[in-house]
Every structure is written in C-alpha cells, then in structure tokens.
C-alpha cells in the first residue's frame, strides 16, 4: 500500500510542473497516508497456523491439537493415511 501511495505522489509531483494543484494533491495524499492510512495498513501479527507462538505453552497446545487431528484422520481414513505415508517416504 505504501508503494502505491508513494508512486501516486511521485506522479502527482511530476505532473505538478505544469499545474501546481497536482503538487497540493500530492501533499494532501501524503498527509492523509501518514495520519490515517499508515496505521490501517500496518501488518498485524499473524495468528494463523503458521504464526510464531507467543509462548512455549501456546506452541505446545497447537502442536498437541495438530497431533490429535492427525491421529483422528489416520483413524477415520486409514487408506488415505497410508497412501500419504507412502508418498512421503518414497
């Protein structure tokens, strides 16, 4: 998002050599981005399955839950589980 805003501001500055209103538009764009846009576009820490654990206890809970799901999958779908194990090993 920041790249788009900076590119747009650069284009407005270049166009501003013919019309100074474009310079004002570029400044307004940058001011709006700094005041509100940057806060809304800052990435939040990931919370999905691939995110880094905040504590070791949280990591262990997710690891145990994953192991529980894998055991359940192997129990409920033995043929698919065997096929996946064969594909992984060979």
PDB file of N, CA and C in Angstrom:
ATOM      1  N   UNK A   1       0.830  -1.190   0.000  1.00  0.00           N
ATOM      2  CA  UNK A   1       0.000   0.000   0.000  1.00  0.00           C
ATOM      3  C   UNK A   1       0.868   1.245   0.000  1.00  0.00           C
ATOM      4  N   UNK A   2       1.920   1.237   0.782  1.00  0.00           N
ATOM      5  CA  UNK A   2       2.800   2.391   0.847  1.00  0.00           C
ATOM      6  C   UNK A   2       3.454   2.673  -0.488  1.00  0.00           C
ATOM      7  N   UNK A   3       3.783   1.623  -1.228  1.00  0.00           N
ATOM      8  CA  UNK A   3       4.412   1.799  -2.538  1.00  0.00           C
ATOM      9  C   UNK A   3       3.451   2.481  -3.503  1.00  0.00           C
ATOM     10  N   UNK A   4       2.192   2.111  -3.437  1.00  0.00           N
ATOM     11  CA  UNK A   4       1.186   2.715  -4.317  1.00  0.00           C
ATOM     12  C   UNK A   4       1.024   4.197  -3.990  1.00  0.00           C
ATOM     13  N   UNK A   5       0.977   4.518  -2.716  1.00  0.00           N
ATOM     14  CA  UNK A   5       0.807   5.911  -2.306  1.00  0.00           C
ATOM     15  C   UNK A   5       2.019   6.733  -2.716  1.00  0.00           C
ATOM     16  N   UNK A   6       3.217   6.206  -2.483  1.00  0.00           N
ATOM     17  CA  UNK A   6       4.422   6.945  -2.865  1.00  0.00           C
ATOM     18  C   UNK A   6       4.529   7.093  -4.378  1.00  0.00           C
ATOM     19  N   UNK A   7       4.161   6.060  -5.122  1.00  0.00           N
ATOM     20  CA  UNK A   7       4.178   6.163  -6.585  1.00  0.00           C
ATOM     21  C   UNK A   7       3.177   7.204  -7.062  1.00  0.00           C
ATOM     22  N   UNK A   8       2.000   7.192  -6.485  1.00  0.00           N
ATOM     23  CA  UNK A   8       0.989   8.185  -6.846  1.00  0.00           C
ATOM     24  C   UNK A   8       1.444   9.597  -6.527  1.00  0.00           C
ATOM     25  N   UNK A   9       2.083   9.771  -5.384  1.00  0.00           N
ATOM     26  CA  UNK A   9       2.593  11.091  -5.022  1.00  0.00           C
ATOM     27  C   UNK A   9       3.683  11.530  -5.993  1.00  0.00           C
ATOM     28  N   UNK A  10       4.545  10.599  -6.407  1.00  0.00           N
ATOM     29  CA  UNK A  10       5.606  10.940  -7.361  1.00  0.00           C
ATOM     30  C   UNK A  10       5.012  11.367  -8.697  1.00  0.00           C
ATOM     31  N   UNK A  11       3.982  10.650  -9.150  1.00  0.00           N
ATOM     32  CA  UNK A  11       3.323  11.026 -10.406  1.00  0.00           C
ATOM     33  C   UNK A  11       2.696  12.407 -10.279  1.00  0.00           C
ATOM     34  N   UNK A  12       2.059  12.679  -9.165  1.00  0.00           N
ATOM     35  CA  UNK A  12       1.446  13.994  -8.974  1.00  0.00           C
ATOM     36  C   UNK A  12       2.496  15.100  -8.927  1.00  0.00           C
ATOM     37  N   UNK A  13       3.647  14.814  -8.344  1.00  0.00           N
ATOM     38  CA  UNK A  13       4.713  15.816  -8.313  1.00  0.00           C
ATOM     39  C   UNK A  13       5.215  16.096  -9.728  1.00  0.00           C
ATOM     40  N   UNK A  14       5.394  15.040 -10.521  1.00  0.00           N
ATOM     41  CA  UNK A  14       5.852  15.230 -11.896  1.00  0.00           C
ATOM     42  C   UNK A  14       4.817  16.030 -12.690  1.00  0.00           C
ATOM     43  N   UNK A  15       3.553  15.687 -12.517  1.00  0.00           N
ATOM     44  CA  UNK A  15       2.505  16.448 -13.199  1.00  0.00           C
ATOM     45  C   UNK A  15       2.412  17.872 -12.669  1.00  0.00           C
ATOM     46  N   UNK A  16       2.868  18.082 -11.458  1.00  0.00           N
ATOM     47  CA  UNK A  16       2.805  19.394 -10.827  1.00  0.00           C
ATOM     48  C   UNK A  16       3.682  20.435 -11.481  1.00  0.00           C
ATOM     49  N   UNK A  17       4.618  20.029 -12.329  1.00  0.00           N
ATOM     50  CA  UNK A  17       5.445  21.014 -13.011  1.00  0.00           C
ATOM     51  C   UNK A  17       4.607  21.828 -13.999  1.00  0.00           C
ATOM     52  N   UNK A  18       3.499  21.274 -14.453  1.00  0.00           N
ATOM     53  CA  UNK A  18       2.617  22.012 -15.356  1.00  0.00           C
ATOM     54  C   UNK A  18       1.463  22.685 -14.628  1.00  0.00           C
ATOM     55  N   UNK A  19       1.074  22.115 -13.482  1.00  0.00           N
ATOM     56  CA  UNK A  19      -0.067  22.660 -12.744  1.00  0.00           C
ATOM     57  C   UNK A  19       0.197  22.436 -11.258  1.00  0.00           C
ATOM     58  N   UNK A  20       0.273  23.502 -10.500  1.00  0.00           N
ATOM     59  CA  UNK A  20       0.647  23.396  -9.088  1.00  0.00           C
ATOM     60  C   UNK A  20      -0.436  22.732  -8.237  1.00  0.00           C
ATOM     61  N   UNK A  21      -1.642  22.587  -8.754  1.00  0.00           N
ATOM     62  CA  UNK A  21      -2.685  21.887  -7.994  1.00  0.00           C
ATOM     63  C   UNK A  21      -2.308  20.423  -7.772  1.00  0.00           C
ATOM     64  N   UNK A  22      -1.562  19.850  -8.711  1.00  0.00           N
ATOM     65  CA  UNK A  22      -1.117  18.465  -8.542  1.00  0.00           C
ATOM     66  C   UNK A  22      -0.149  18.337  -7.370  1.00  0.00           C
ATOM     67  N   UNK A  23       0.665  19.382  -7.149  1.00  0.00           N
ATOM     68  CA  UNK A  23       1.577  19.341  -6.000  1.00  0.00           C
ATOM     69  C   UNK A  23       0.776  19.348  -4.695  1.00  0.00           C
ATOM     70  N   UNK A  24      -0.261  20.167  -4.679  1.00  0.00           N
ATOM     71  CA  UNK A  24      -1.113  20.206  -3.484  1.00  0.00           C
ATOM     72  C   UNK A  24      -1.802  18.856  -3.272  1.00  0.00           C
ATOM     73  N   UNK A  25      -2.220  18.230  -4.367  1.00  0.00           N
ATOM     74  CA  UNK A  25      -2.849  16.910  -4.261  1.00  0.00           C
ATOM     75  C   UNK A  25      -1.842  15.882  -3.733  1.00  0.00           C
ATOM     76  N   UNK A  26      -0.589  15.965  -4.175  1.00  0.00           N
ATOM     77  CA  UNK A  26       0.442  15.035  -3.697  1.00  0.00           C
ATOM     78  C   UNK A  26       0.677  15.222  -2.206  1.00  0.00           C
ATOM     79  N   UNK A  27       0.760  16.469  -1.766  1.00  0.00           N
ATOM     80  CA  UNK A  27       0.958  16.738  -0.340  1.00  0.00           C
ATOM     81  C   UNK A  27      -0.237  16.239   0.465  1.00  0.00           C
ATOM     82  N   UNK A  28      -1.437  16.485  -0.035  1.00  0.00           N
ATOM     83  CA  UNK A  28      -2.638  16.022   0.669  1.00  0.00           C
ATOM     84  C   UNK A  28      -2.654  14.499   0.752  1.00  0.00           C
ATOM     85  N   UNK A  29      -2.258  13.836  -0.329  1.00  0.00           N
ATOM     86  CA  UNK A  29      -2.216  12.370  -0.336  1.00  0.00           C
ATOM     87  C   UNK A  29      -1.237  11.850   0.713  1.00  0.00           C
ATOM     88  N   UNK A  30      -0.061  12.457   0.762  1.00  0.00           N
ATOM     89  CA  UNK A  30       0.940  12.024   1.745  1.00  0.00           C
ATOM     90  C   UNK A  30       0.495  12.310   3.176  1.00  0.00           C
ATOM     91  N   UNK A  31      -0.147  13.454   3.389  1.00  0.00           N
ATOM     92  CA  UNK A  31      -0.627  13.788   4.742  1.00  0.00           C
ATOM     93  C   UNK A  31      -1.703  12.796   5.184  1.00  0.00           C
ATOM     94  N   UNK A  32      -2.627  12.491   4.282  1.00  0.00           N
ATOM     95  CA  UNK A  32      -3.673  11.518   4.630  1.00  0.00           C
ATOM     96  C   UNK A  32      -3.077  10.142   4.905  1.00  0.00           C
ATOM     97  N   UNK A  33      -2.080   9.760   4.120  1.00  0.00           N
ATOM     98  CA  UNK A  33      -1.446   8.459   4.336  1.00  0.00           C
ATOM     99  C   UNK A  33      -0.748   8.405   5.682  1.00  0.00           C
ATOM    100  N   UNK A  34      -0.034   9.462   6.027  1.00  0.00           N
ATOM    101  CA  UNK A  34       0.703   9.469   7.298  1.00  0.00           C
ATOM    102  C   UNK A  34      -0.249   9.520   8.480  1.00  0.00           C
ATOM    103  N   UNK A  35      -1.317  10.302   8.382  1.00  0.00           N
ATOM    104  CA  UNK A  35      -2.224  10.468   9.523  1.00  0.00           C
ATOM    105  C   UNK A  35      -3.123   9.266   9.762  1.00  0.00           C
ATOM    106  N   UNK A  36      -3.641   8.659   8.711  1.00  0.00           N
ATOM    107  CA  UNK A  36      -4.602   7.581   8.928  1.00  0.00           C
ATOM    108  C   UNK A  36      -4.260   6.302   8.187  1.00  0.00           C
ATOM    109  N   UNK A  37      -3.791   6.408   6.989  1.00  0.00           N
ATOM    110  CA  UNK A  37      -3.577   5.238   6.155  1.00  0.00           C
ATOM    111  C   UNK A  37      -2.508   4.308   6.671  1.00  0.00           C
ATOM    112  N   UNK A  38      -1.428   4.850   7.206  1.00  0.00           N
ATOM    113  CA  UNK A  38      -0.332   4.002   7.645  1.00  0.00           C
ATOM    114  C   UNK A  38      -0.744   3.140   8.829  1.00  0.00           C
ATOM    115  N   UNK A  39      -1.536   3.678   9.734  1.00  0.00           N
ATOM    116  CA  UNK A  39      -1.991   2.893  10.882  1.00  0.00           C
ATOM    117  C   UNK A  39      -2.889   1.744  10.443  1.00  0.00           C
ATOM    118  N   UNK A  40      -3.713   1.987   9.436  1.00  0.00           N
ATOM    119  CA  UNK A  40      -4.647   0.959   8.987  1.00  0.00           C
ATOM    120  C   UNK A  40      -3.959  -0.106   8.150  1.00  0.00           C
ATOM    121  N   UNK A  41      -2.811   0.228   7.541  1.00  0.00           N
ATOM    122  CA  UNK A  41      -2.163  -0.724   6.656  1.00  0.00           C
ATOM    123  C   UNK A  41      -0.984  -1.430   7.293  1.00  0.00           C
ATOM    124  N   UNK A  42      -0.659  -1.120   8.538  1.00  0.00           N
ATOM    125  CA  UNK A  42       0.446  -1.828   9.170  1.00  0.00           C
ATOM    126  C   UNK A  42       0.033  -3.272   9.391  1.00  0.00           C
ATOM    127  N   UNK A  43       0.902  -4.194   9.052  1.00  0.00           N
ATOM    128  CA  UNK A  43       0.524  -5.602   9.190  1.00  0.00           C
ATOM    129  C   UNK A  43       0.379  -5.988  10.654  1.00  0.00           C
ATOM    130  N   UNK A  44      -0.683  -6.707  10.921  1.00  0.00           N
ATOM    131  CA  UNK A  44      -0.885  -7.221  12.274  1.00  0.00           C
ATOM    132  C   UNK A  44      -0.141  -8.540  12.396  1.00  0.00           C
ATOM    133  N   UNK A  45       0.259  -8.901  13.593  1.00  0.00           N
ATOM    134  CA  UNK A  45       0.961 -10.167  13.749  1.00  0.00           C
ATOM    135  C   UNK A  45       0.084 -11.332  13.305  1.00  0.00           C
ATOM    136  N   UNK A  46       0.635 -12.286  12.601  1.00  0.00           N
ATOM    137  CA  UNK A  46      -0.177 -13.402  12.128  1.00  0.00           C
ATOM    138  C   UNK A  46      -0.680 -14.250  13.290  1.00  0.00           C
ATOM    139  N   UNK A  47      -1.908 -14.731  13.133  1.00  0.00           N
ATOM    140  CA  UNK A  47      -2.490 -15.563  14.183  1.00  0.00           C
ATOM    141  C   UNK A  47      -2.908 -16.918  13.651  1.00  0.00           C
ATOM    142  N   UNK A  48      -2.577 -17.198  12.408  1.00  0.00           N
ATOM    143  CA  UNK A  48      -2.975 -18.454  11.788  1.00  0.00           C
ATOM    144  C   UNK A  48      -2.087 -19.605  12.198  1.00  0.00           C
ATOM    145  N   UNK A  49      -2.252 -20.742  11.528  1.00  0.00           N
ATOM    146  CA  UNK A  49      -1.485 -21.928  11.893  1.00  0.00           C
ATOM    147  C   UNK A  49       0.021 -21.773  11.684  1.00  0.00           C
ATOM    148  N   UNK A  50       0.444 -20.890  10.792  1.00  0.00           N
ATOM    149  CA  UNK A  50       1.867 -20.738  10.537  1.00  0.00           C
ATOM    150  C   UNK A  50       2.524 -19.642  11.346  1.00  0.00           C
ATOM    151  N   UNK A  51       1.803 -19.036  12.275  1.00  0.00           N
ATOM    152  CA  UNK A  51       2.369 -17.912  13.013  1.00  0.00           C
ATOM    153  C   UNK A  51       3.294 -18.391  14.125  1.00  0.00           C
ATOM    154  N   UNK A  52       4.180 -17.519  14.517  1.00  0.00           N
ATOM    155  CA  UNK A  52       5.124 -17.849  15.578  1.00  0.00           C
ATOM    156  C   UNK A  52       4.396 -17.854  16.924  1.00  0.00           C
ATOM    157  N   UNK A  53       4.676 -18.811  17.757  1.00  0.00           N
ATOM    158  CA  UNK A  53       3.996 -18.864  19.060  1.00  0.00           C
ATOM    159  C   UNK A  53       4.473 -17.742  19.972  1.00  0.00           C
ATOM    160  N   UNK A  54       3.541 -17.205  20.754  1.00  0.00           N
ATOM    161  CA  UNK A  54       3.914 -16.149  21.684  1.00  0.00           C
ATOM    162  C   UNK A  54       4.551 -16.736  22.933  1.00  0.00           C
ATOM    163  N   UNK A  55       4.127 -17.919  23.300  1.00  0.00           N
ATOM    164  CA  UNK A  55       4.725 -18.584  24.456  1.00  0.00           C
ATOM    165  C   UNK A  55       4.927 -20.057  24.122  1.00  0.00           C
ATOM    166  N   UNK A  56       5.772 -20.674  24.875  1.00  0.00           N
ATOM    167  CA  UNK A  56       6.007 -22.093  24.656  1.00  0.00           C
ATOM    168  C   UNK A  56       4.740 -22.889  24.945  1.00  0.00           C
ATOM    169  N   UNK A  57       3.975 -22.438  25.918  1.00  0.00           N
ATOM    170  CA  UNK A  57       2.731 -23.135  26.253  1.00  0.00           C
ATOM    171  C   UNK A  57       1.745 -23.079  25.083  1.00  0.00           C
ATOM    172  N   UNK A  58       1.644 -21.927  24.417  1.00  0.00           N
ATOM    173  CA  UNK A  58       0.761 -21.815  23.261  1.00  0.00           C
ATOM    174  C   UNK A  58       1.245 -22.713  22.123  1.00  0.00           C
ATOM    175  N   UNK A  59       2.555 -22.758  21.947  1.00  0.00           N
ATOM    176  CA  UNK A  59       3.127 -23.638  20.927  1.00  0.00           C
ATOM    177  C   UNK A  59       2.764 -25.091  21.214  1.00  0.00           C
ATOM    178  N   UNK A  60       2.910 -25.526  22.473  1.00  0.00           N
ATOM    179  CA  UNK A  60       2.606 -26.912  22.815  1.00  0.00           C
ATOM    180  C   UNK A  60       1.138 -27.224  22.623  1.00  0.00           C
ATOM    181  N   UNK A  61       0.260 -26.284  22.948  1.00  0.00           N
ATOM    182  CA  UNK A  61      -1.174 -26.504  22.749  1.00  0.00           C
ATOM    183  C   UNK A  61      -1.493 -26.711  21.272  1.00  0.00           C
ATOM    184  N   UNK A  62      -0.910 -25.863  20.409  1.00  0.00           N
ATOM    185  CA  UNK A  62      -1.153 -26.028  18.970  1.00  0.00           C
ATOM    186  C   UNK A  62      -0.558 -27.324  18.450  1.00  0.00           C
ATOM    187  N   UNK A  63       0.637 -27.675  18.924  1.00  0.00           N
ATOM    188  CA  UNK A  63       1.278 -28.912  18.488  1.00  0.00           C
ATOM    189  C   UNK A  63       0.449 -30.125  18.903  1.00  0.00           C
ATOM    190  N   UNK A  64      -0.034 -30.121  20.141  1.00  0.00           N
ATOM    191  CA  UNK A  64      -0.847 -31.233  20.622  1.00  0.00           C
ATOM    192  C   UNK A  64      -2.168 -31.327  19.860  1.00  0.00           C
ATOM    193  N   UNK A  65      -2.765 -30.173  19.550  1.00  0.00           N
ATOM    194  CA  UNK A  65      -4.016 -30.172  18.788  1.00  0.00           C
ATOM    195  C   UNK A  65      -3.780 -30.732  17.390  1.00  0.00           C
ATOM    196  N   UNK A  66      -2.671 -30.340  16.757  1.00  0.00           N
ATOM    197  CA  UNK A  66      -2.352 -30.867  15.429  1.00  0.00           C
ATOM    198  C   UNK A  66      -2.151 -32.377  15.477  1.00  0.00           C
ATOM    199  N   UNK A  67      -1.453 -32.863  16.483  1.00  0.00           N
ATOM    200  CA  UNK A  67      -1.233 -34.299  16.618  1.00  0.00           C
ATOM    201  C   UNK A  67      -2.559 -35.026  16.825  1.00  0.00           C
ATOM    202  N   UNK A  68      -3.446 -34.422  17.578  1.00  0.00           N
ATOM    203  CA  UNK A  68      -4.767 -35.019  17.822  1.00  0.00           C
ATOM    204  C   UNK A  68      -5.547 -35.118  16.511  1.00  0.00           C
ATOM    205  N   UNK A  69      -5.499 -34.048  15.705  1.00  0.00           N
ATOM    206  CA  UNK A  69      -6.197 -34.078  14.420  1.00  0.00           C
ATOM    207  C   UNK A  69      -5.595 -35.134  13.503  1.00  0.00           C
ATOM    208  N   UNK A  70      -4.270 -35.252  13.494  1.00  0.00           N
ATOM    209  CA  UNK A  70      -3.623 -36.243  12.625  1.00  0.00           C
ATOM    210  C   UNK A  70      -3.970 -37.665  13.045  1.00  0.00           C
ATOM    211  N   UNK A  71      -4.014 -37.927  14.348  1.00  0.00           N
ATOM    212  CA  UNK A  71      -4.401 -39.262  14.816  1.00  0.00           C
ATOM    213  C   UNK A  71      -5.838 -39.567  14.422  1.00  0.00           C
ATOM    214  N   UNK A  72      -6.706 -38.573  14.560  1.00  0.00           N
ATOM    215  CA  UNK A  72      -8.101 -38.776  14.202  1.00  0.00           C
ATOM    216  C   UNK A  72      -8.239 -39.040  12.705  1.00  0.00           C
ATOM    217  N   UNK A  73      -7.489 -38.305  11.883  1.00  0.00           N
ATOM    218  CA  UNK A  73      -7.542 -38.513  10.438  1.00  0.00           C
ATOM    219  C   UNK A  73      -7.082 -39.920  10.082  1.00  0.00           C
ATOM    220  N   UNK A  74      -5.980 -40.361  10.693  1.00  0.00           N
ATOM    221  CA  UNK A  74      -5.484 -41.717  10.405  1.00  0.00           C
ATOM    222  C   UNK A  74      -6.475 -42.780  10.850  1.00  0.00           C
ATOM    223  N   UNK A  75      -7.153 -42.525  11.956  1.00  0.00           N
ATOM    224  CA  UNK A  75      -8.119 -43.491  12.465  1.00  0.00           C
ATOM    225  C   UNK A  75      -9.359 -43.549  11.565  1.00  0.00           C
ATOM    226  N   UNK A  76      -9.837 -42.393  11.109  1.00  0.00           N
ATOM    227  CA  UNK A  76     -11.065 -42.352  10.326  1.00  0.00           C
ATOM    228  C   UNK A  76     -10.844 -42.656   8.847  1.00  0.00           C
ATOM    229  N   UNK A  77      -9.642 -42.429   8.338  1.00  0.00           N
ATOM    230  CA  UNK A  77      -9.351 -42.653   6.912  1.00  0.00           C
ATOM    231  C   UNK A  77      -8.047 -43.421   6.767  1.00  0.00           C
ATOM    232  N   UNK A  78      -8.053 -44.697   7.102  1.00  0.00           N
ATOM    233  CA  UNK A  78      -6.798 -45.444   7.097  1.00  0.00           C
ATOM    234  C   UNK A  78      -6.172 -45.583   5.711  1.00  0.00           C
ATOM    235  N   UNK A  79      -6.974 -45.731   4.674  1.00  0.00           N
ATOM    236  CA  UNK A  79      -6.413 -45.898   3.331  1.00  0.00           C
ATOM    237  C   UNK A  79      -5.717 -44.626   2.849  1.00  0.00           C
ATOM    238  N   UNK A  80      -6.359 -43.488   3.059  1.00  0.00           N
ATOM    239  CA  UNK A  80      -5.752 -42.225   2.647  1.00  0.00           C
ATOM    240  C   UNK A  80      -4.484 -41.939   3.443  1.00  0.00           C
ATOM    241  N   UNK A  81      -4.518 -42.265   4.738  1.00  0.00           N
ATOM    242  CA  UNK A  81      -3.355 -42.018   5.581  1.00  0.00           C
ATOM    243  C   UNK A  81      -2.175 -42.871   5.140  1.00  0.00           C
ATOM    244  N   UNK A  82      -2.436 -44.129   4.772  1.00  0.00           N
ATOM    245  CA  UNK A  82      -1.346 -44.998   4.303  1.00  0.00           C
ATOM    246  C   UNK A  82      -0.785 -44.499   2.985  1.00  0.00           C
ATOM    247  N   UNK A  83      -1.668 -44.044   2.105  1.00  0.00           N
ATOM    248  CA  UNK A  83      -1.204 -43.540   0.819  1.00  0.00           C
ATOM    249  C   UNK A  83      -0.329 -42.296   1.021  1.00  0.00           C
ATOM    250  N   UNK A  84      -0.705 -41.408   1.925  1.00  0.00           N
ATOM    251  CA  UNK A  84       0.090 -40.210   2.193  1.00  0.00           C
ATOM    252  C   UNK A  84       1.437 -40.585   2.798  1.00  0.00           C
ATOM    253  N   UNK A  85       1.466 -41.580   3.674  1.00  0.00           N
ATOM    254  CA  UNK A  85       2.738 -42.005   4.263  1.00  0.00           C
ATOM    255  C   UNK A  85       3.660 -42.584   3.201  1.00  0.00           C
ATOM    256  N   UNK A  86       3.085 -43.376   2.259  1.00  0.00           N
ATOM    257  CA  UNK A  86       3.897 -43.927   1.166  1.00  0.00           C
ATOM    258  C   UNK A  86       4.441 -42.813   0.272  1.00  0.00           C
ATOM    259  N   UNK A  87       3.635 -41.812  -0.014  1.00  0.00           N
ATOM    260  CA  UNK A  87       4.086 -40.709  -0.869  1.00  0.00           C
ATOM    261  C   UNK A  87       5.203 -39.915  -0.201  1.00  0.00           C
ATOM    262  N   UNK A  88       5.114 -39.743   1.106  1.00  0.00           N
ATOM    263  CA  UNK A  88       6.153 -39.005   1.837  1.00  0.00           C
ATOM    264  C   UNK A  88       7.460 -39.762   1.875  1.00  0.00           C
ATOM    265  N   UNK A  89       7.397 -41.082   2.058  1.00  0.00           N
ATOM    266  CA  UNK A  89       8.618 -41.859   2.225  1.00  0.00           C
ATOM    267  C   UNK A  89       9.263 -42.216   0.894  1.00  0.00           C
ATOM    268  N   UNK A  90       8.546 -42.246  -0.175  1.00  0.00           N
ATOM    269  CA  UNK A  90       9.158 -42.704  -1.422  1.00  0.00           C
ATOM    270  C   UNK A  90       8.755 -41.996  -2.587  1.00  0.00           C
TER     271      UNK A  90
END
